[in-house]
XYZ file of C-alpha atoms in Angstrom:
583
model
C 148.081 248.210 183.012
C 149.929 250.845 184.966
C 147.090 251.953 186.835
C 146.073 248.344 188.031
C 149.547 248.098 189.407
C 149.480 251.228 190.982
C 145.963 250.568 192.795
C 148.107 247.260 193.823
C 150.857 249.436 195.282
C 148.365 251.673 197.023
C 146.408 248.846 198.711
C 149.785 247.033 199.926
C 151.236 250.528 201.258
C 147.689 250.996 203.100
C 148.234 247.312 204.880
C 151.899 248.102 205.774
C 153.570 245.661 203.323
C 156.124 248.010 201.886
C 158.004 245.570 200.397
C 154.858 244.561 198.061
C 154.223 247.936 197.723
C 157.649 248.889 196.073
C 157.338 245.709 193.815
C 153.970 246.787 192.426
C 154.968 250.573 191.756
C 158.271 249.170 190.063
C 155.959 247.260 188.191
C 153.707 250.213 187.175
C 156.850 252.245 186.552
C 158.116 249.749 183.901
C 154.579 250.274 182.207
C 154.688 253.981 182.448
C 158.201 255.226 183.022
C 157.193 259.046 182.980
C 154.351 259.052 185.429
C 155.801 261.138 188.258
C 153.595 259.541 190.761
C 154.547 256.339 190.467
C 157.857 257.356 191.617
C 156.680 259.383 194.466
C 154.735 256.698 195.784
C 157.697 254.095 195.616
C 159.865 257.059 197.337
C 157.277 256.879 200.479
C 157.399 253.096 200.373
C 161.385 253.031 200.540
C 161.386 255.676 203.277
C 159.029 253.562 205.364
C 161.636 251.055 205.282
C 163.994 253.220 206.244
C 165.652 252.921 202.832
C 166.239 256.702 202.365
C 169.037 256.479 199.800
C 166.164 254.795 197.270
C 163.487 257.225 198.599
C 165.936 259.954 197.483
C 166.518 258.760 194.174
C 162.692 258.352 193.336
C 162.148 261.616 194.842
C 164.626 263.319 192.703
C 163.205 261.466 189.761
C 159.865 262.848 190.574
C 160.981 266.316 190.807
C 162.597 265.712 187.239
C 159.672 264.436 185.632
C 157.354 267.348 187.273
C 159.549 270.053 188.608
C 156.376 272.114 189.420
C 154.521 269.762 191.639
C 155.377 270.588 195.195
C 155.073 266.830 196.916
C 158.105 265.950 194.855
C 160.025 268.520 197.002
C 158.332 267.053 200.182
C 159.665 263.377 199.336
C 163.122 264.990 198.570
C 162.956 266.572 202.278
C 161.464 263.380 204.063
C 164.224 261.318 202.301
C 167.019 263.948 203.676
C 165.576 264.237 207.085
C 165.917 260.277 207.236
C 169.690 260.751 206.059
C 169.928 263.383 208.596
C 170.852 265.875 205.904
C 168.865 268.343 207.713
C 170.145 271.700 205.892
C 169.164 270.019 202.455
C 165.703 268.957 203.534
C 165.074 272.601 204.819
C 166.182 273.864 201.059
C 163.801 271.197 199.638
C 161.019 272.190 201.515
C 161.168 275.572 200.644
C 161.486 275.035 197.337
C 158.179 273.177 197.481
C 156.766 276.056 199.580
C 157.625 278.401 196.638
C 155.570 276.124 194.247
C 152.507 275.883 196.815
C 152.782 278.560 199.736
C 149.672 276.910 201.364
C 150.686 273.364 201.568
C 150.667 272.507 205.353
C 152.898 269.424 204.596
C 155.472 271.130 203.195
C 155.151 273.842 206.097
C 155.048 271.237 208.911
C 158.018 269.394 206.875
C 160.123 272.865 207.130
C 159.307 273.383 210.733
C 160.301 269.619 211.438
C 163.837 270.057 209.358
C 164.651 273.335 211.296
C 163.756 271.528 214.719
C 165.927 268.668 213.796
C 169.025 271.000 212.731
C 168.479 273.261 215.839
C 168.638 270.226 218.035
C 171.887 269.021 216.662
C 173.846 272.252 217.583
C 172.028 272.211 221.394
C 171.947 268.232 222.077
C 174.358 268.678 224.832
C 172.163 271.391 226.481
C 169.309 269.241 226.183
C 171.070 266.211 227.267
C 171.118 267.994 230.873
C 167.182 268.454 230.846
C 165.334 265.879 232.568
C 163.219 263.751 229.802
C 159.469 264.655 229.375
C 158.204 261.467 228.613
C 154.904 263.126 226.698
C 156.645 266.069 225.397
C 159.359 263.986 223.592
C 156.922 261.942 221.783
C 155.588 265.036 219.890
C 158.845 266.658 219.213
C 160.857 266.421 215.998
C 160.110 265.041 212.817
C 159.249 261.502 214.024
C 155.816 262.552 214.818
C 154.433 263.287 211.593
C 156.081 260.225 210.153
C 154.826 257.910 212.603
C 151.438 259.218 212.144
C 151.148 259.015 208.279
C 152.636 255.437 208.531
C 149.799 254.315 210.851
C 146.618 253.444 208.611
C 144.080 255.138 210.947
C 146.000 257.991 211.878
C 146.642 258.619 208.485
C 143.128 259.345 207.975
C 142.872 261.912 210.569
C 145.693 263.929 208.924
C 143.267 264.784 206.312
C 141.072 266.412 208.954
C 142.399 270.270 209.494
C 140.969 270.240 212.926
C 143.120 267.324 214.040
C 146.091 268.508 212.244
C 145.909 271.903 213.706
C 145.392 270.008 217.526
C 148.631 268.020 216.539
C 150.576 271.352 215.877
C 149.330 273.087 218.820
C 150.515 270.126 221.055
C 154.096 270.161 219.174
C 154.626 273.999 219.760
C 153.426 273.355 223.349
C 153.136 269.945 225.095
C 151.558 271.248 228.135
C 148.634 271.869 225.279
C 148.219 268.229 225.655
C 145.588 268.711 228.650
C 143.311 270.545 226.153
C 142.824 267.637 223.998
C 142.819 264.659 226.159
C 138.905 264.546 225.687
C 139.665 264.073 221.848
C 140.037 260.306 221.137
C 141.912 260.819 217.640
C 144.699 262.738 219.641
C 144.644 259.752 222.395
C 145.015 257.104 219.774
C 147.759 259.283 218.091
C 149.723 259.378 221.223
C 149.396 255.751 221.626
C 151.010 255.222 218.136
C 153.842 257.860 218.838
C 154.588 255.870 222.110
C 154.403 252.409 221.003
C 154.896 252.113 216.694
C 158.271 251.944 215.161
C 159.623 255.148 213.112
C 158.247 255.605 209.664
C 159.429 257.775 206.983
C 158.102 261.697 206.959
C 155.065 262.056 204.808
C 154.947 258.600 203.419
C 151.853 257.592 201.323
C 150.412 261.029 201.211
C 149.381 260.874 197.666
C 147.963 256.970 198.161
C 144.413 256.588 197.062
C 143.078 256.286 200.351
C 139.259 256.991 201.185
C 138.289 260.326 202.859
C 137.008 260.049 206.381
C 134.222 262.420 207.394
C 135.619 264.942 209.651
C 134.152 264.753 213.116
C 133.001 268.008 215.027
C 136.172 269.968 216.364
C 136.442 269.199 219.938
C 135.741 271.920 222.541
C 139.165 272.351 224.715
C 138.577 271.863 227.951
C 140.345 273.751 230.798
C 143.631 272.946 231.756
C 143.766 270.132 234.669
C 145.389 271.402 238.035
C 146.474 267.511 238.749
C 149.173 265.783 237.082
C 148.344 264.466 233.608
C 147.492 260.775 234.000
C 150.318 258.407 232.449
C 148.275 256.648 229.218
C 148.139 253.009 228.888
C 151.218 251.274 227.895
C 149.708 250.703 224.417
C 146.990 251.888 222.170
C 146.223 249.535 219.510
C 144.332 251.618 216.474
C 141.058 250.047 215.247
C 141.576 248.236 211.790
C 139.951 249.929 208.893
C 136.709 247.890 208.239
C 136.283 246.447 204.800
C 133.158 245.769 203.439
C 132.334 242.154 203.017
C 131.433 242.509 199.251
C 134.882 243.955 198.752
C 136.570 241.673 200.643
C 135.133 238.767 198.739
C 135.936 240.520 195.468
C 139.609 240.665 196.384
C 139.811 237.156 197.484
C 138.504 235.971 194.102
C 140.910 238.417 192.279
C 143.799 236.614 194.242
C 142.452 232.930 193.583
C 142.125 234.082 189.764
C 145.622 234.963 189.523
C 146.668 231.618 191.409
C 144.440 230.032 188.572
C 146.181 231.825 185.721
C 149.616 230.831 187.204
C 148.498 227.212 187.236
C 147.377 227.781 183.641
C 150.566 229.060 182.487
C 152.620 226.079 184.064
C 150.144 223.488 182.578
C 150.758 225.677 178.797
C 154.261 225.579 179.100
C 153.928 221.574 179.860
C 151.918 221.258 176.868
C 149.077 220.264 179.274
C 146.488 222.026 177.111
C 143.433 220.708 179.030
C 144.814 221.333 181.998
C 145.465 225.076 181.296
C 142.136 225.221 179.764
C 140.644 224.242 182.832
C 142.610 226.615 185.029
C 141.993 229.631 182.795
C 138.367 228.962 182.779
C 137.847 228.752 186.578
C 140.015 232.357 186.441
C 137.605 233.874 184.105
C 134.696 232.617 186.507
C 136.293 234.012 189.355
C 137.227 237.431 187.845
C 135.329 238.904 184.945
C 137.775 242.008 184.892
C 140.996 240.792 183.456
C 140.712 239.671 179.806
C 144.109 238.165 180.043
C 142.360 234.786 181.345
C 140.593 234.993 178.137
C 143.205 235.739 175.388
C 145.609 232.920 177.474
C 142.982 230.361 176.909
C 142.632 231.423 173.092
C 146.388 230.800 173.041
C 145.849 227.321 174.153
C 142.794 226.774 171.643
C 145.262 228.133 169.090
C 148.193 225.503 170.029
C 145.219 222.675 169.785
C 144.037 223.869 166.675
C 140.534 224.638 167.710
C 140.392 227.698 166.024
C 136.749 228.343 166.115
C 137.136 228.315 170.247
C 139.945 230.563 169.649
C 138.348 233.058 167.408
C 135.513 233.011 169.925
C 137.370 233.776 173.157
C 139.208 236.567 171.086
C 135.983 238.210 170.221
C 135.007 237.919 173.909
C 138.407 239.592 174.904
C 137.783 242.396 172.487
C 134.313 243.016 173.286
C 134.764 242.673 177.266
C 138.109 244.769 177.152
C 135.924 247.693 175.421
C 133.603 247.552 178.025
C 136.196 247.790 180.811
C 138.522 250.253 178.992
C 141.222 247.785 179.139
C 144.739 248.206 178.006
C 144.515 248.917 174.260
C 147.871 246.552 174.149
C 145.656 243.479 175.467
C 142.831 244.264 172.887
C 145.421 244.517 170.325
C 146.988 241.184 171.219
C 143.437 239.328 171.011
C 142.867 240.922 167.481
C 146.473 239.521 166.315
C 145.455 236.051 168.171
C 142.172 235.994 166.397
C 144.045 237.224 162.823
C 146.266 234.336 163.292
C 143.635 231.428 163.921
C 141.767 233.076 160.875
C 145.377 232.422 158.781
C 145.074 228.924 159.869
C 141.598 228.273 158.561
C 142.131 229.773 154.774
C 141.039 227.554 152.243
C 141.039 230.162 149.186
C 142.461 233.361 148.639
C 139.322 235.124 149.520
C 139.614 233.932 153.334
C 142.554 235.727 153.632
C 140.564 239.173 153.920
C 139.217 238.932 157.391
C 142.464 237.896 158.708
C 144.105 240.941 157.116
C 141.568 243.192 158.276
C 141.721 241.936 161.629
C 145.620 242.372 161.731
C 144.809 245.890 160.407
C 142.804 246.632 163.425
C 145.139 245.440 165.685
C 147.418 247.772 164.448
C 145.307 250.585 165.224
C 145.051 249.534 168.748
C 148.927 249.096 168.913
C 151.496 249.201 166.532
C 153.570 245.761 166.856
C 156.366 244.419 164.654
C 154.849 241.086 165.093
C 151.473 242.103 164.108
C 152.886 243.903 161.395
C 154.976 240.987 159.983
C 151.844 238.575 160.047
C 150.016 241.313 158.232
C 152.917 241.491 155.156
C 152.840 237.663 155.477
C 148.845 237.163 154.986
C 148.959 239.861 152.232
C 151.782 237.989 150.189
C 150.173 234.500 150.969
C 146.858 235.996 149.635
C 148.664 237.357 146.434
C 150.334 234.257 145.930
C 147.292 232.283 145.997
C 145.198 234.502 143.740
C 147.992 233.572 141.260
C 147.897 229.992 141.852
C 143.913 230.202 141.574
C 144.277 232.226 138.436
C 146.844 229.890 136.845
C 146.074 228.083 133.843
C 148.643 227.271 131.080
C 145.804 226.525 128.283
C 144.145 229.991 128.308
C 147.505 231.590 128.677
C 148.439 230.061 125.322
C 145.007 231.322 123.990
C 145.790 234.575 125.198
C 149.089 234.766 123.894
C 147.888 233.806 120.429
C 145.350 236.671 120.539
C 148.461 238.902 121.290
C 150.400 237.538 118.259
C 147.399 238.271 116.131
C 147.293 242.105 117.226
C 151.276 242.156 116.784
C 150.713 241.368 113.317
C 148.014 244.143 112.988
C 150.662 246.516 114.521
C 148.179 247.083 117.241
C 150.740 247.088 120.248
C 148.771 248.288 123.070
C 146.028 245.344 122.534
C 149.002 243.207 121.902
C 150.592 244.079 125.325
C 147.299 243.878 126.893
C 146.727 240.141 125.867
C 150.483 239.294 126.647
C 149.833 240.487 130.115
C 147.067 238.355 130.877
C 148.858 235.526 129.418
C 151.560 235.819 132.028
C 148.868 236.362 134.630
C 147.595 232.825 133.707
C 150.987 231.505 133.469
C 154.095 233.800 134.811
C 156.667 231.168 133.912
C 156.110 231.368 130.182
C 159.286 232.996 128.576
C 157.797 233.235 125.188
C 155.027 235.713 126.526
C 157.972 237.892 128.423
C 159.513 237.631 124.752
C 157.030 238.672 122.825
C 155.769 241.697 125.251
C 159.257 242.844 125.037
C 158.973 243.092 121.181
C 155.602 245.004 121.749
C 157.154 247.394 124.241
C 160.451 248.009 121.890
C 158.025 248.907 118.977
C 156.180 251.370 121.657
C 159.503 253.023 122.192
C 159.156 251.605 126.027
C 163.154 250.644 126.377
C 163.160 250.130 129.913
C 159.704 247.893 130.236
C 160.906 245.855 127.254
C 164.360 245.615 128.642
C 163.162 244.053 131.958
C 160.957 241.499 130.105
C 163.812 240.263 127.809
C 165.913 239.776 131.213
C 163.168 238.112 132.701
C 162.592 235.851 129.554
C 166.426 235.173 129.787
C 165.999 234.053 133.573
C 163.314 231.867 132.982
C 164.975 229.982 130.107
C 168.533 230.856 129.515
C 168.805 228.865 126.370
C 166.113 230.587 124.575
C 167.393 232.799 121.930
C 164.814 235.143 121.572
C 165.573 236.515 124.762
C 168.974 237.556 123.820
C 167.868 238.850 120.499
C 165.049 240.946 122.221
C 167.379 242.300 125.055
C 170.278 242.994 122.398
C 167.979 244.870 120.011
C 166.737 247.122 123.081
C 170.107 247.596 124.106
C 171.424 248.528 120.364
C 168.688 251.123 120.255
C 169.761 252.599 123.456
C 173.058 253.160 121.338
C 174.697 250.846 124.165
C 176.724 248.997 121.349
C 179.066 247.347 123.784
C 176.531 245.825 126.091
C 174.663 244.883 123.265
C 177.768 243.129 121.954
C 177.945 241.104 125.008
C 174.298 240.075 124.976
C 174.423 238.783 121.367
C 177.830 236.749 122.029
C 176.204 235.308 125.071
C 173.253 234.205 123.004
C 175.388 232.581 120.418
C 177.129 230.318 123.198
C 173.678 228.293 123.420
C 172.900 228.990 119.446
C 176.335 229.634 117.556
C 174.356 229.573 114.229
C 171.429 232.151 115.107
C 171.334 234.708 112.200
C 169.705 237.148 113.995
C 172.369 236.964 116.810
C 175.098 236.758 114.342
C 173.774 240.306 112.541
C 173.453 241.750 115.806
C 177.079 241.024 116.554
C 177.889 242.817 113.038
C 175.771 245.654 113.544
C 177.551 246.318 117.152
C 181.127 246.002 115.626
C 180.489 248.554 112.865
C 179.056 250.954 115.499
C 181.939 250.168 117.611
C 184.676 250.771 114.987
C 182.952 253.909 113.938
C 183.228 255.079 117.342
C 187.261 254.261 117.574
C 187.821 256.198 114.353
C 185.680 259.054 115.771
C 183.260 259.033 112.609
C 180.532 261.091 114.379
C 179.056 264.263 113.759
C 179.406 266.794 116.383
C 175.637 266.195 117.498
C 176.277 262.913 117.403
C 179.322 262.601 119.670
C 177.502 265.162 122.121
C 174.388 263.084 122.397
C 176.554 259.898 123.009
C 178.763 261.530 125.789
C 175.898 263.092 127.419
C 174.061 259.254 127.691
C 177.534 257.635 128.227
C 177.988 260.155 131.554
C 174.823 258.766 132.743
C 175.880 255.047 132.829
C 177.099 253.882 136.148
C 179.944 251.865 134.863
C 181.212 254.777 132.711
C 181.213 256.830 136.190
C 182.901 254.469 138.106
C 185.906 254.159 135.135
C 186.274 257.788 134.989
C 186.477 258.108 139.075
C 188.908 255.364 139.384
C 192.461 257.094 140.038
C 194.610 254.417 137.908
C 192.365 254.756 134.925
C 192.639 258.324 135.134
C 196.613 258.259 135.182
C 196.039 255.811 132.326
C 194.340 258.159 130.286
C 197.281 260.796 130.888
C 199.778 258.633 130.153
C 198.030 257.712 126.838
C 198.346 261.505 125.992
C 201.564 262.371 127.329
C 203.749 259.259 127.940
C 203.726 256.999 125.020
C 206.396 254.223 126.830
C 203.843 254.046 129.827
C 200.697 253.574 127.068
C 202.554 250.676 125.572
C 202.693 248.854 128.894
C 199.012 249.612 129.791
C 197.866 247.840 126.287
C 199.315 244.918 127.711
C 196.678 244.670 130.694
C 193.346 243.146 129.225
C 191.426 244.655 132.066
C 192.543 248.105 131.340
C 191.890 247.682 127.526
C 188.677 246.567 128.095
C 187.634 249.659 129.948
C 189.427 251.806 127.519
C 187.451 250.118 124.808
C 184.277 251.242 126.682
C 185.336 254.664 126.651
C 185.924 254.434 123.113
C 182.468 253.033 122.470
C 180.641 255.652 124.826
C 182.588 258.212 122.701
C 184.490 259.736 125.676
C 187.999 258.608 124.294
C 189.078 258.505 120.734
C 191.676 256.727 119.793
C 193.785 258.033 116.750
């Protein structure tokens, strides 16, 4: 999860491990690329490593994502200070102050940028002055950068009286004497004299605990004698970590190592070892459900489907308690659905698997889960059909349909033919008989579909051709009907129904060639023909358009066209459709 990676990054930053912080913030950005705070935090980490170009890039991305967030401009200013782009830094801080006029960090940053800019122009005159060991430590942007980079003094910066004291000393170094009794100021002085330079403002939005503000120190009278030189190095006291939290952190680290070992064993197909590692990880850290889902994956590979399902249920339950990433919960549900599919023995067994995949998709829509759902639904349907398959009952239902057909009760006949096909979907006779029923009922498209299925199942079954030819004839597609009858005669040359069909089609085609149609018939045929894609393609063909023009205006060219079988075949289709008349 992005929040988990961010928390790891904050912890690494607080401990001074800026490279690790950058790594974790990058992981968080990959998971939540529109979260402006993540870019801001990574900018701070880059700045702490003096990688100001990268820090500036992330700072600009922060502002791009959240233009009204003042801290983004603080990040830009800090990076530009590190790059010695003082005027740009001044501009960035001013923009931030326009958004948040009371932001002390922005005001301080602006003062540092202006001071640094001024120091560039007066560097020669300042070089001639004797150095002030303590005064120089409090000058320029380095002071705030060092204080924010140190884990102890960073907490002091959350205390208004400490910030005011440091601002007073920065404006007038002689005021240091007034705050010598304040241990926080002395510790800050040690940090400024002995700790390496860190980026300005780094880490000011990390998840660090608030420190109780100590009472403001009472200013003492200025000392008359010279200020004593401080100790060479003041080491800040480390932050105390509760023993319970320390132990928890160590357990999480051990759990991650166990998980990595389990992953390595899984890749080597050493499943028993992988299970041991994942189980140990679960015992060490019960707040990461990935250990449970990984063990479930091993059980799935081993064929231990019940164990896999139990682990997936446990992962889902624990994930909801922890409000884990919905993707992790979806992964557990998908894995459970996969295991359930593996245990299927009858079509009803697919129902819990399908329900589980659907739940997974409500958590997170994933193409892999969607495919598994579609496959399960299809497999369930196929298995239902196999379980329902019974050729003997199919024949009985077909005979019942035949009886109703003879009684001209076509809807009842369709019902029994349909049941017959459910019992035996490979019976061409049932498709042929139902096609005949549809024809009687005037449902030509349904009848045509059944006739074509009949031919597909048994290309030698002549009834399929007579059914399809009859439907095409009724639809006044005489050329198509003729082709169907002729195709059927190839398998059964002496079939009288097919021969009669050919004769009727030829009569209609000849009638069309002579133009023996009433105006109403011609108009109807032409309107129907214009809906035929094949006729549309012929009429839109530039070559055929020229052929038709030649038939009207250029007899010599028309004569040449008649020698081309493909052209004449298309002409015949137009004639049959009533679009063209031959005289």
